[in-house]
Amino acid sequence: MQNFAAPFEPESLPAVAVEEWQALLEQPLLQQLRSAEALVLAVPEDAAGTGLSSSSSSMLACLPPEAQQAVQAAAAQCDFKGKQGEVLPPVMLAAGPESFVPLLLLGLGGAASLTKEDWGANSYHAAGAALAAAAKQYSLENTLLELYVPPAGAYGTGSHIDEEAAAAAAATRAMSCFVSAALSGLYEGSVRYRSSKAESKVKLGSIRLVLPAHPDDAACLAALRAAAERGVALAYGTLMSQFLVEAPANVCTPSHLAAAAAHLAALDPAHFSLKVLDESQVRALRMGLFLGVAQGAAEPLKLLHLTYTPHGPVKQVVALVGKGLSFDSGGYNLKTQGGIHTMKCDMAGAGAVLGAARSLAVLQPAGVQVHFIAACCENMVSATATRPGDVHVSAAGISVEVNDTDAEGRLTLADALWYAQTQAKATTVVDIATLTGAAGIALGQDTGALFANDDALAASLDAASRRAGEKLWRMPLNKGLAKKLDSPIADLKNYAGRWGGAITAALFLQQFVSPGVTWGHLDVAGPAWDDDAGLPTGFGAATLAEWVLSLQQQQQQQQQ
């Protein structure tokens, strides 16, 4: 056992507050700034392109003329265009005889992009990430930030009432996206495994936000503050996923993942309960595929079952199932083509599921009971490991010839899917896994593959990913490829060859989905790990949390 401190998430995040704009106008802006507070203006490309006049920003208009001129001169000198994610380095503004305030500009991109929901990260996600990068680079301690959102009249609805509603929805969406990206962007990788601890670049302690173009009434402010809280919660989920996936395999064992689940249950015992099943309990459930993968490892397996139960009536029962291979050697089909050194990240699906639970512990959606399930183990080579050609029987009674021991994730997921349906009684199940390299080859490293047996579920998962700033692309469940899974000696074999590898893996999993159960499968082998940075991305945690929140919203709409 290694003597490493292995926290499951950051000790704290910067405080986030949404301020009333009119209250800030009661005295000169520069004189009322808090200690070590920088001004940050998030402006669209169109405003920057007009020369950044005082009409471009309400906050800029509140500055003394000489300060406005200094900002305009710096923007011109640096050729700041306001493009998405662009940053103008700090401009020092005189706030007194011997005091100066740094001011930064963040680009939001073209105004047209601010009124639509992009695929993947939108303008506000990009601006949040840009703030996080600037905070690290310039050691920002506190910020007062103006976030521009197009006012009513920019959404082309043709109705005054609809325009007001569209502007209000856009403002809350912008707030949530910006805050979640800004806070999760502060992740810089851990240094807890070094003998000498490097000083963190993150000094940011607070972010105050204002939306001058948005109404300042109590209801609007409450909605914006709720959106900011949502952004904070989503960031906590992404960061927890990153902390877990980053930990080396001798730290992040199945037992460590069980401890992370216990940590979550302790955060909110009024809503969460936890079961951790050991080998004897898994064997009693006849989960032969899960046992077969784990049988070569010295580390004991763990089946995690964390349950969120809301106060009030439960109207829908869903399960989020994550692949929990804390290390994947490939087994006897040993990984020999490179990549084995990053196989600690093969539990990123479980990390995403636990990250989603972390977000929902804050947001506490009503009406939806959520089961977070992960079959956690190692896939190792030993005298007791599964051999190519062995046959194991699943808890569902389906026998599987293991013709490739490196196609192990689908085996553990098959039994976990059975558990979600029969033990948790979930009627909708979404699994997430770093399942196939084929998905990454097909879609690239920034996009996850989405499979579903239901069009409405596929659409809702896609919409959730867009709100989260993550990319999913729906792939076909091509039944014509299912025959490739036929085995001469068992009901199925676990690997169908190279062609259509992501599809055949999904088709294998679908064999374990009962009739009448709505099922989605996210293959995130590409986007779970950033090869350039050598760090995990936390991909999927925010999408899953957003999806659960959408179920609550659907229920509310049905009641109206």
Coordinates of C-alpha atoms in Angstrom, one line a residue:
M1 CA 0.0 0.0 0.0
Q2 CA 1.5 3.3 -1.1
N3 CA 1.7 6.2 1.4
F4 CA 0.1 8.8 -0.9
A5 CA -2.5 11.3 0.1
A6 CA -5.2 10.7 -2.5
P7 CA -8.1 13.2 -2.2
F8 CA -11.2 12.5 -4.3
E9 CA -11.7 16.2 -5.2
P10 CA -10.3 19.7 -4.6
E11 CA -10.5 20.9 -1.0
S12 CA -12.4 24.0 -2.2
L13 CA -13.2 26.1 -5.3
P14 CA -13.3 29.8 -5.7
A15 CA -16.4 31.5 -4.3
V16 CA -18.9 32.5 -7.0
A17 CA -21.4 35.2 -6.6
V18 CA -23.8 37.0 -8.9
E19 CA -24.0 40.7 -8.1
E20 CA -26.8 43.2 -8.6
W21 CA -25.6 45.6 -11.3
Q22 CA -27.4 48.6 -10.0
A23 CA -25.8 48.3 -6.6
L24 CA -22.4 48.5 -8.2
L25 CA -23.4 51.9 -9.7
E26 CA -23.8 53.6 -6.4
Q27 CA -20.2 54.6 -6.2
P28 CA -17.2 54.8 -8.6
L29 CA -16.4 51.3 -9.8
L30 CA -12.6 51.3 -9.3
Q31 CA -12.9 52.6 -5.7
Q32 CA -15.3 49.8 -4.6
L33 CA -13.2 46.8 -5.8
R34 CA -12.3 44.3 -3.2
S35 CA -8.7 43.4 -2.2
A36 CA -6.6 42.2 -5.1
E37 CA -9.6 42.2 -7.4
A38 CA -9.2 42.4 -11.2
L39 CA -11.8 43.6 -13.6
V40 CA -12.7 41.2 -16.4
L41 CA -14.9 42.1 -19.4
A42 CA -16.3 39.3 -21.6
V43 CA -17.1 41.0 -24.9
P44 CA -18.4 39.8 -28.3
E45 CA -16.3 40.0 -31.4
D46 CA -18.6 42.6 -32.9
A47 CA -18.0 45.0 -30.1
A48 CA -14.3 44.6 -30.1
G49 CA -14.3 45.1 -33.9
T50 CA -15.9 48.5 -33.6
G51 CA -13.0 49.8 -31.6
L52 CA -14.2 48.8 -28.1
S53 CA -16.1 52.0 -27.4
S54 CA -17.7 52.7 -24.1
S55 CA -21.0 51.3 -25.5
S56 CA -19.3 47.9 -25.9
S57 CA -19.5 47.3 -22.2
S58 CA -21.5 48.8 -19.3
M59 CA -18.5 48.2 -17.0
L60 CA -16.1 50.0 -19.4
A61 CA -18.5 52.9 -19.6
C62 CA -18.3 53.3 -15.8
L63 CA -14.6 53.8 -15.8
P64 CA -12.9 57.2 -16.0
P65 CA -12.2 58.5 -19.5
E66 CA -8.4 58.0 -19.1
A67 CA -9.0 54.3 -18.0
Q68 CA -11.3 53.7 -21.0
Q69 CA -8.6 55.2 -23.3
A70 CA -5.9 53.0 -21.8
V71 CA -8.0 49.8 -22.4
Q72 CA -8.8 50.9 -26.0
A73 CA -5.2 51.6 -26.7
A74 CA -4.1 48.2 -25.3
A75 CA -6.7 46.4 -27.3
A76 CA -5.6 48.2 -30.5
Q77 CA -1.9 47.6 -29.8
C78 CA -2.5 43.8 -29.2
D79 CA -5.0 43.6 -32.1
F80 CA -7.6 42.2 -29.8
K81 CA -10.6 41.1 -31.9
G82 CA -12.8 39.5 -29.3
K83 CA -12.6 36.1 -30.9
Q84 CA -13.8 33.1 -29.0
G85 CA -11.4 32.3 -26.1
E86 CA -9.1 35.3 -26.9
V87 CA -7.6 37.1 -23.9
L88 CA -6.2 40.6 -23.7
P89 CA -3.5 40.6 -21.0
P90 CA -4.0 42.8 -18.0
V91 CA -4.1 46.5 -18.5
M92 CA -3.1 48.3 -15.3
L93 CA -5.6 51.1 -14.4
A94 CA -4.9 53.8 -11.8
A95 CA -7.4 53.5 -9.0
G96 CA -5.6 56.0 -6.7
P97 CA -2.3 57.7 -6.2
E98 CA -0.4 54.5 -5.6
S99 CA -2.9 51.8 -6.4
F100 CA -3.6 50.0 -9.7
V101 CA -6.3 47.6 -10.9
P102 CA -5.7 45.0 -13.6
L103 CA -8.3 44.8 -16.3
L104 CA -8.6 41.9 -18.8
L105 CA -10.7 41.3 -21.8
L106 CA -12.1 37.9 -22.8
G107 CA -13.4 37.3 -26.3
L108 CA -16.8 35.7 -26.8
G109 CA -16.7 35.3 -30.5
G110 CA -19.3 36.5 -33.0
A111 CA -22.7 37.7 -31.7
A112 CA -24.5 35.1 -33.9
S113 CA -22.8 32.3 -32.0
L114 CA -24.1 33.6 -28.7
T115 CA -27.8 33.0 -29.6
K116 CA -27.5 29.3 -30.5
E117 CA -26.5 26.1 -28.7
D118 CA -23.3 24.8 -30.3
W119 CA -22.2 21.2 -30.6
G120 CA -19.5 20.9 -28.0
A121 CA -18.1 23.9 -26.1
N122 CA -20.0 27.1 -26.8
S123 CA -18.8 30.7 -26.5
Y124 CA -19.3 30.8 -22.8
H125 CA -17.6 27.5 -22.1
A126 CA -14.6 28.9 -24.1
A127 CA -14.7 32.2 -22.1
G128 CA -14.7 30.3 -18.8
A129 CA -11.8 28.2 -19.9
A130 CA -10.0 31.4 -21.0
L131 CA -10.6 33.0 -17.6
A132 CA -9.1 29.9 -15.9
A133 CA -6.0 30.0 -18.1
A134 CA -5.6 33.7 -17.5
A135 CA -6.0 33.2 -13.7
K136 CA -3.1 30.7 -13.8
Q137 CA -0.9 32.8 -16.1
Y138 CA -1.4 36.1 -14.3
S139 CA -1.9 34.8 -10.7
L140 CA -5.3 36.5 -10.4
E141 CA -6.7 36.3 -6.9
N142 CA -10.2 37.7 -7.2
T143 CA -12.2 39.0 -10.1
L144 CA -15.3 41.1 -10.8
L145 CA -16.5 40.0 -14.3
E146 CA -19.0 41.4 -16.7
L147 CA -20.6 38.7 -18.8
Y148 CA -22.3 39.9 -22.0
V149 CA -25.4 38.1 -23.1
P150 CA -27.4 39.3 -26.1
P151 CA -30.6 41.2 -24.9
A152 CA -34.2 40.5 -26.0
G153 CA -34.6 41.2 -29.7
A154 CA -31.5 39.2 -30.8
Y155 CA -33.1 35.8 -30.9
G156 CA -35.5 36.2 -33.9
T157 CA -38.6 34.7 -32.3
G158 CA -40.9 37.4 -33.7
S159 CA -42.6 37.9 -30.4
H160 CA -41.9 40.3 -27.6
I161 CA -42.9 37.8 -24.9
D162 CA -40.9 35.0 -26.6
E163 CA -37.9 37.3 -26.9
E164 CA -37.9 38.1 -23.2
A165 CA -38.1 34.4 -22.4
A166 CA -35.3 33.5 -24.9
A167 CA -33.1 36.2 -23.4
A168 CA -33.7 35.0 -19.9
A169 CA -33.0 31.4 -20.9
A170 CA -29.8 32.4 -22.7
A171 CA -28.6 34.3 -19.6
T172 CA -29.0 31.4 -17.3
R173 CA -27.4 29.0 -19.8
A174 CA -24.5 31.4 -20.3
M175 CA -24.0 31.7 -16.5
S176 CA -24.0 28.0 -15.9
C177 CA -21.7 27.3 -18.9
F178 CA -19.2 30.0 -18.0
V179 CA -19.0 29.1 -14.3
S180 CA -18.6 25.4 -14.9
A181 CA -15.9 25.9 -17.5
A182 CA -14.1 28.5 -15.4
L183 CA -13.9 26.3 -12.3
S184 CA -13.2 23.0 -14.0
G185 CA -10.5 24.8 -16.1
L186 CA -8.6 25.5 -12.9
Y187 CA -7.6 21.8 -12.8
E188 CA -3.8 21.7 -13.4
G189 CA -3.0 18.1 -12.6
S190 CA -1.9 16.9 -9.2
V191 CA 1.6 17.1 -7.7
R192 CA 0.8 14.8 -4.8
Y193 CA 3.0 12.0 -6.2
R194 CA 6.2 14.2 -6.3
S195 CA 8.7 14.3 -3.5
S196 CA 8.8 18.1 -3.5
K197 CA 5.4 19.8 -3.9
A198 CA 5.3 22.4 -6.7
E199 CA 3.5 25.6 -5.9
S200 CA 0.0 25.7 -7.5
K201 CA -0.5 28.3 -10.1
V202 CA -4.1 28.7 -9.0
K203 CA -4.5 31.7 -6.7
L204 CA -8.1 32.5 -7.6
G205 CA -10.3 32.9 -4.5
S206 CA -13.5 34.5 -5.8
I207 CA -15.4 35.4 -9.0
R208 CA -18.1 38.0 -8.8
L209 CA -20.3 38.2 -11.9
V210 CA -22.7 40.8 -13.3
L211 CA -24.9 40.8 -16.3
P212 CA -25.7 44.5 -16.9
A213 CA -28.0 43.8 -19.9
H214 CA -30.1 41.4 -17.9
P215 CA -33.0 42.7 -15.6
D216 CA -32.0 43.2 -12.0
D217 CA -35.3 42.2 -10.4
A218 CA -35.4 39.6 -7.7
A219 CA -36.7 36.7 -9.8
C220 CA -34.1 37.2 -12.5
L221 CA -31.3 37.4 -10.0
A222 CA -32.5 34.3 -8.3
A223 CA -32.5 32.4 -11.6
L224 CA -29.0 33.6 -12.4
R225 CA -27.7 32.6 -8.9
A226 CA -29.3 29.2 -9.4
A227 CA -27.6 28.9 -12.7
A228 CA -24.2 29.8 -11.1
E229 CA -24.8 27.1 -8.5
R230 CA -25.5 24.6 -11.2
G231 CA -22.2 25.6 -12.9
V232 CA -20.3 25.1 -9.6
A233 CA -21.9 21.7 -9.1
L234 CA -21.0 20.6 -12.6
A235 CA -17.4 21.7 -12.1
Y236 CA -17.2 19.7 -8.9
G237 CA -18.3 16.6 -10.8
T238 CA -15.8 17.1 -13.6
L239 CA -13.0 17.7 -11.2
M240 CA -13.8 14.7 -9.1
S241 CA -13.7 12.5 -12.2
Q242 CA -10.3 14.0 -13.1
F243 CA -8.9 13.4 -9.6
L244 CA -10.0 9.8 -9.8
V245 CA -8.8 9.1 -13.3
E246 CA -5.5 10.8 -12.8
A247 CA -4.5 8.7 -9.8
P248 CA -2.1 5.9 -10.6
A249 CA -3.4 2.3 -10.6
N250 CA -1.6 1.5 -7.3
V251 CA -3.6 4.2 -5.7
C252 CA -6.9 4.2 -7.5
T253 CA -7.8 0.5 -6.9
P254 CA -11.3 -0.9 -6.7
S255 CA -11.1 -0.2 -3.0
H256 CA -10.2 3.4 -3.6
L257 CA -13.2 3.8 -5.9
A258 CA -15.4 2.3 -3.2
A259 CA -13.9 4.8 -0.7
A260 CA -14.8 7.6 -3.2
A261 CA -18.4 6.4 -3.3
A262 CA -18.4 6.3 0.5
H263 CA -17.1 9.9 0.4
L264 CA -20.1 10.9 -1.8
A265 CA -22.6 9.1 0.4
A266 CA -21.3 10.9 3.5
L267 CA -21.6 14.3 1.8
D268 CA -25.4 13.9 1.6
P269 CA -26.7 11.0 3.8
A270 CA -30.2 12.3 3.5
H271 CA -30.3 11.5 -0.2
F272 CA -27.6 8.9 -0.8
S273 CA -27.1 5.3 0.3
L274 CA -24.3 2.9 -0.6
K275 CA -23.8 -0.8 -1.1
V276 CA -20.4 -2.2 -1.8
L277 CA -20.5 -5.8 -2.8
D278 CA -17.4 -8.1 -2.4
E279 CA -16.5 -11.2 -4.3
S280 CA -18.6 -13.5 -2.3
Q281 CA -21.7 -11.4 -2.8
V282 CA -21.0 -11.0 -6.5
R283 CA -20.5 -14.8 -6.8
A284 CA -23.8 -15.3 -5.1
L285 CA -25.4 -13.2 -7.8
R286 CA -23.7 -15.5 -10.4
M287 CA -22.1 -12.5 -12.2
G288 CA -19.7 -14.9 -14.0
L289 CA -18.4 -12.4 -16.6
F290 CA -17.4 -9.8 -14.0
L291 CA -15.7 -12.6 -11.9
G292 CA -14.0 -13.9 -15.0
V293 CA -12.3 -10.6 -15.7
A294 CA -11.3 -10.1 -12.1
Q295 CA -10.0 -13.6 -11.4
G296 CA -6.4 -12.9 -12.4
A297 CA -5.9 -9.9 -10.1
A298 CA -4.6 -9.8 -6.6
E299 CA -6.7 -6.6 -5.9
P300 CA -10.2 -7.6 -4.7
L301 CA -13.1 -6.6 -6.9
K302 CA -15.8 -4.3 -5.8
L303 CA -19.3 -3.7 -7.1
L304 CA -20.4 -0.2 -6.3
H305 CA -24.1 0.7 -6.0
L306 CA -24.6 4.3 -4.8
T307 CA -28.3 5.4 -4.8
Y308 CA -29.7 8.9 -4.9
T309 CA -33.3 9.1 -3.7
P310 CA -35.0 12.5 -3.7
H311 CA -37.4 13.8 -1.1
G312 CA -41.0 13.4 -2.3
P313 CA -42.4 11.0 -4.8
V314 CA -40.1 9.0 -7.2
K315 CA -41.5 9.3 -10.7
Q316 CA -38.6 7.7 -12.6
V317 CA -35.9 5.2 -11.8
V318 CA -32.7 5.4 -13.9
A319 CA -29.2 3.9 -13.6
L320 CA -25.9 5.2 -14.7
V321 CA -23.4 2.4 -15.1
G322 CA -19.7 3.1 -15.4
K323 CA -16.9 0.8 -16.6
G324 CA -14.5 0.5 -13.6
L325 CA -11.3 -1.2 -14.8
S326 CA -8.8 0.4 -12.5
F327 CA -6.1 -1.1 -14.6
D328 CA -6.3 -3.0 -17.9
S329 CA -3.2 -5.0 -19.0
G330 CA -5.2 -6.7 -21.7
G331 CA -4.9 -10.0 -19.9
Y332 CA -3.4 -12.8 -21.9
N333 CA -4.1 -10.7 -25.0
L334 CA -1.6 -8.4 -23.6
K335 CA -1.5 -4.8 -24.9
T336 CA 1.6 -4.8 -27.0
Q337 CA 0.9 -1.9 -29.4
G338 CA 1.5 0.9 -26.9
G339 CA -0.9 2.7 -24.6
I340 CA -0.6 0.3 -21.7
H341 CA 0.9 3.0 -19.6
T342 CA -2.3 5.0 -19.7
M343 CA -4.6 2.1 -18.8
K344 CA -5.1 3.5 -15.3
C345 CA -7.7 5.6 -17.1
D346 CA -9.8 2.6 -18.0
M347 CA -12.0 3.4 -15.1
A348 CA -13.0 6.8 -16.6
G349 CA -16.5 5.6 -17.0
A350 CA -16.8 4.9 -13.3
G351 CA -15.1 8.2 -12.7
A352 CA -17.7 10.0 -14.8
V353 CA -20.6 8.2 -13.0
L354 CA -19.2 9.2 -9.6
G355 CA -18.6 12.7 -10.8
A356 CA -22.2 13.0 -11.9
A357 CA -23.2 11.8 -8.4
R358 CA -21.0 14.6 -7.0
S359 CA -22.9 17.2 -9.0
L360 CA -26.3 15.8 -8.1
A361 CA -25.4 15.8 -4.4
V362 CA -25.4 19.6 -4.7
L363 CA -28.3 20.0 -7.2
Q364 CA -30.7 17.4 -5.6
P365 CA -33.1 16.9 -8.5
A366 CA -36.7 16.0 -7.6
G367 CA -38.7 13.1 -8.9
V368 CA -35.8 11.0 -10.1
Q369 CA -34.1 8.1 -8.3
V370 CA -30.6 7.5 -9.7
H371 CA -28.5 4.4 -9.2
F372 CA -24.8 4.8 -9.8
I373 CA -23.3 1.4 -10.5
A374 CA -19.7 0.3 -11.3
A375 CA -18.2 -3.1 -11.5
C376 CA -14.6 -2.4 -10.4
C377 CA -11.6 -4.7 -10.9
E378 CA -8.3 -5.1 -12.6
N379 CA -7.6 -7.1 -15.7
M380 CA -4.3 -8.8 -15.1
V381 CA -2.1 -11.7 -16.3
S382 CA -1.5 -14.5 -13.8
A383 CA -1.9 -18.2 -13.3
T384 CA -5.5 -17.7 -12.4
A385 CA -6.4 -15.2 -15.2
T386 CA -9.0 -16.0 -17.9
R387 CA -7.4 -17.6 -20.9
P388 CA -8.4 -16.9 -24.5
G389 CA -11.1 -19.4 -25.3
D390 CA -12.5 -19.7 -21.8
V391 CA -16.3 -19.6 -21.4
H392 CA -18.0 -17.7 -18.6
V393 CA -21.7 -17.4 -17.9
S394 CA -23.3 -14.1 -17.2
A395 CA -25.8 -13.3 -14.4
A396 CA -28.4 -13.1 -17.2
G397 CA -27.6 -16.8 -18.1
I398 CA -25.9 -16.0 -21.4
S399 CA -22.7 -17.9 -22.0
V400 CA -19.8 -16.0 -23.5
E401 CA -16.6 -17.4 -25.2
V402 CA -13.8 -15.0 -24.3
N403 CA -11.9 -15.0 -27.5
D404 CA -10.1 -11.8 -26.6
T405 CA -9.2 -11.1 -22.9
D406 CA -8.6 -7.4 -23.9
A407 CA -12.3 -7.0 -24.7
E408 CA -13.0 -7.2 -21.0
G409 CA -14.9 -4.0 -20.3
R410 CA -18.0 -5.2 -22.1
L411 CA -17.9 -8.3 -19.9
T412 CA -18.0 -6.3 -16.7
L413 CA -20.6 -4.0 -18.1
A414 CA -22.8 -6.9 -19.2
D415 CA -23.2 -8.1 -15.6
A416 CA -23.5 -4.5 -14.3
L417 CA -26.3 -3.8 -16.8
W418 CA -28.1 -7.0 -15.5
Y419 CA -27.6 -5.7 -12.0
A420 CA -29.0 -2.3 -12.8
Q421 CA -32.2 -3.8 -14.3
T422 CA -32.8 -6.6 -11.9
Q423 CA -31.5 -5.4 -8.6
A424 CA -31.9 -1.6 -8.9
K425 CA -35.1 -2.0 -11.0
A426 CA -34.1 0.8 -13.4
T427 CA -36.3 1.2 -16.4
T428 CA -33.7 3.5 -18.2
V429 CA -30.0 2.7 -18.1
V430 CA -27.1 4.7 -19.5
D431 CA -23.7 3.2 -19.4
I432 CA -20.4 5.0 -20.1
A433 CA -17.1 3.3 -20.8
T434 CA -13.6 3.7 -22.3
L435 CA -14.7 0.7 -24.3
T436 CA -13.1 0.6 -27.8
G437 CA -10.2 2.3 -29.6
A438 CA -12.4 1.9 -32.6
A439 CA -14.7 4.7 -31.4
G440 CA -11.7 7.1 -31.1
I441 CA -10.5 6.1 -34.5
A442 CA -13.9 6.8 -36.0
L443 CA -14.7 10.1 -34.2
G444 CA -11.4 11.5 -33.0
Q445 CA -10.2 12.1 -29.5
D446 CA -12.6 14.9 -28.6
T447 CA -15.9 13.1 -29.4
G448 CA -17.7 10.2 -27.7
A449 CA -19.8 7.6 -29.5
L450 CA -23.5 7.5 -28.6
F451 CA -25.6 4.4 -29.1
A452 CA -29.2 4.0 -28.0
N453 CA -32.2 1.7 -28.5
D454 CA -34.5 4.7 -28.3
D455 CA -34.6 7.9 -30.3
A456 CA -35.9 10.1 -27.5
L457 CA -33.2 9.0 -25.2
A458 CA -30.5 9.6 -27.8
A459 CA -31.9 13.1 -28.4
S460 CA -31.9 13.9 -24.7
L461 CA -28.3 12.6 -24.2
D462 CA -27.2 14.7 -27.2
A463 CA -28.9 17.8 -25.8
A464 CA -27.3 17.2 -22.4
S465 CA -23.9 16.9 -23.9
R466 CA -24.4 20.2 -25.7
R467 CA -25.3 21.9 -22.4
A468 CA -22.2 20.4 -20.9
G469 CA -19.9 21.5 -23.7
E470 CA -19.0 17.9 -24.6
K471 CA -19.3 16.2 -28.0
L472 CA -21.3 13.1 -28.6
W473 CA -22.1 11.6 -32.0
R474 CA -24.8 9.0 -32.5
M475 CA -23.6 5.7 -34.1
P476 CA -25.9 3.0 -35.5
L477 CA -26.8 -0.2 -33.8
N478 CA -26.2 -2.1 -37.1
K479 CA -27.9 -5.4 -36.5
G480 CA -26.3 -6.8 -39.6
L481 CA -23.0 -7.0 -37.7
A482 CA -24.5 -9.0 -34.8
K483 CA -23.7 -12.3 -36.5
K484 CA -20.0 -11.5 -36.0
L485 CA -20.6 -12.2 -32.3
D486 CA -21.7 -15.8 -32.9
S487 CA -19.6 -18.3 -31.1
P488 CA -19.2 -22.0 -32.2
I489 CA -19.3 -23.2 -28.5
A490 CA -21.2 -20.5 -26.5
D491 CA -24.1 -18.1 -26.9
L492 CA -21.8 -15.2 -27.8
K493 CA -18.1 -14.4 -28.2
N494 CA -16.9 -11.1 -26.7
Y495 CA -14.9 -9.8 -29.7
A496 CA -16.1 -9.6 -33.3
G497 CA -12.9 -8.3 -35.0
R498 CA -11.7 -4.9 -36.1
W499 CA -14.4 -3.9 -38.5
G500 CA -17.1 -1.8 -36.9
G501 CA -15.5 -2.5 -33.5
A502 CA -17.4 0.2 -31.6
I503 CA -20.7 -1.0 -33.1
T504 CA -20.2 -4.7 -32.4
A505 CA -19.2 -3.9 -28.8
A506 CA -22.4 -1.9 -28.4
L507 CA -24.4 -4.8 -30.0
F508 CA -22.8 -7.2 -27.5
L509 CA -24.0 -5.0 -24.6
Q510 CA -27.4 -4.8 -26.1
Q511 CA -27.8 -8.6 -25.6
F512 CA -28.0 -7.9 -21.9
V513 CA -30.7 -5.2 -22.1
S514 CA -34.1 -6.6 -21.3
P515 CA -37.2 -5.9 -23.5
G516 CA -38.9 -2.7 -22.5
V517 CA -35.8 -1.1 -20.9
T518 CA -34.5 2.1 -22.5
W519 CA -30.8 2.0 -22.9
G520 CA -28.0 4.3 -24.0
H521 CA -24.3 3.5 -24.3
L522 CA -21.5 6.1 -24.4
D523 CA -18.1 5.0 -25.6
V524 CA -15.7 7.6 -24.5
A525 CA -12.3 6.0 -25.1
G526 CA -11.2 9.0 -27.2
P527 CA -12.2 12.0 -25.1
A528 CA -11.5 10.6 -21.6
W529 CA -7.8 11.2 -21.8
D530 CA -5.8 14.2 -23.2
D531 CA -2.7 12.7 -24.7
D532 CA -1.1 16.2 -25.2
A533 CA -1.5 17.2 -21.6
G534 CA -1.0 13.7 -20.2
L535 CA -4.1 14.3 -18.1
P536 CA -7.7 13.1 -17.8
T537 CA -10.5 15.4 -19.1
G538 CA -13.4 14.3 -16.8
F539 CA -15.5 13.8 -19.9
G540 CA -19.0 12.6 -19.3
A541 CA -19.6 13.6 -15.7
A542 CA -21.3 16.9 -16.7
T543 CA -23.3 15.3 -19.5
L544 CA -24.7 12.6 -17.2
A545 CA -25.6 15.2 -14.6
E546 CA -27.2 17.5 -17.2
W547 CA -29.2 14.5 -18.5
V548 CA -30.6 13.6 -15.0
L549 CA -31.5 17.3 -14.5
S550 CA -33.3 17.3 -17.8
L551 CA -35.5 14.4 -16.6
Q552 CA -36.6 16.6 -13.7
Q553 CA -37.4 19.4 -16.1
Q554 CA -39.4 17.1 -18.3
Q555 CA -41.5 16.0 -15.3
Q556 CA -42.2 19.7 -14.4
Q557 CA -43.2 20.5 -18.0
Q558 CA -45.6 17.5 -18.0
Q559 CA -47.3 18.8 -14.8
Q560 CA -47.9 22.2 -16.4

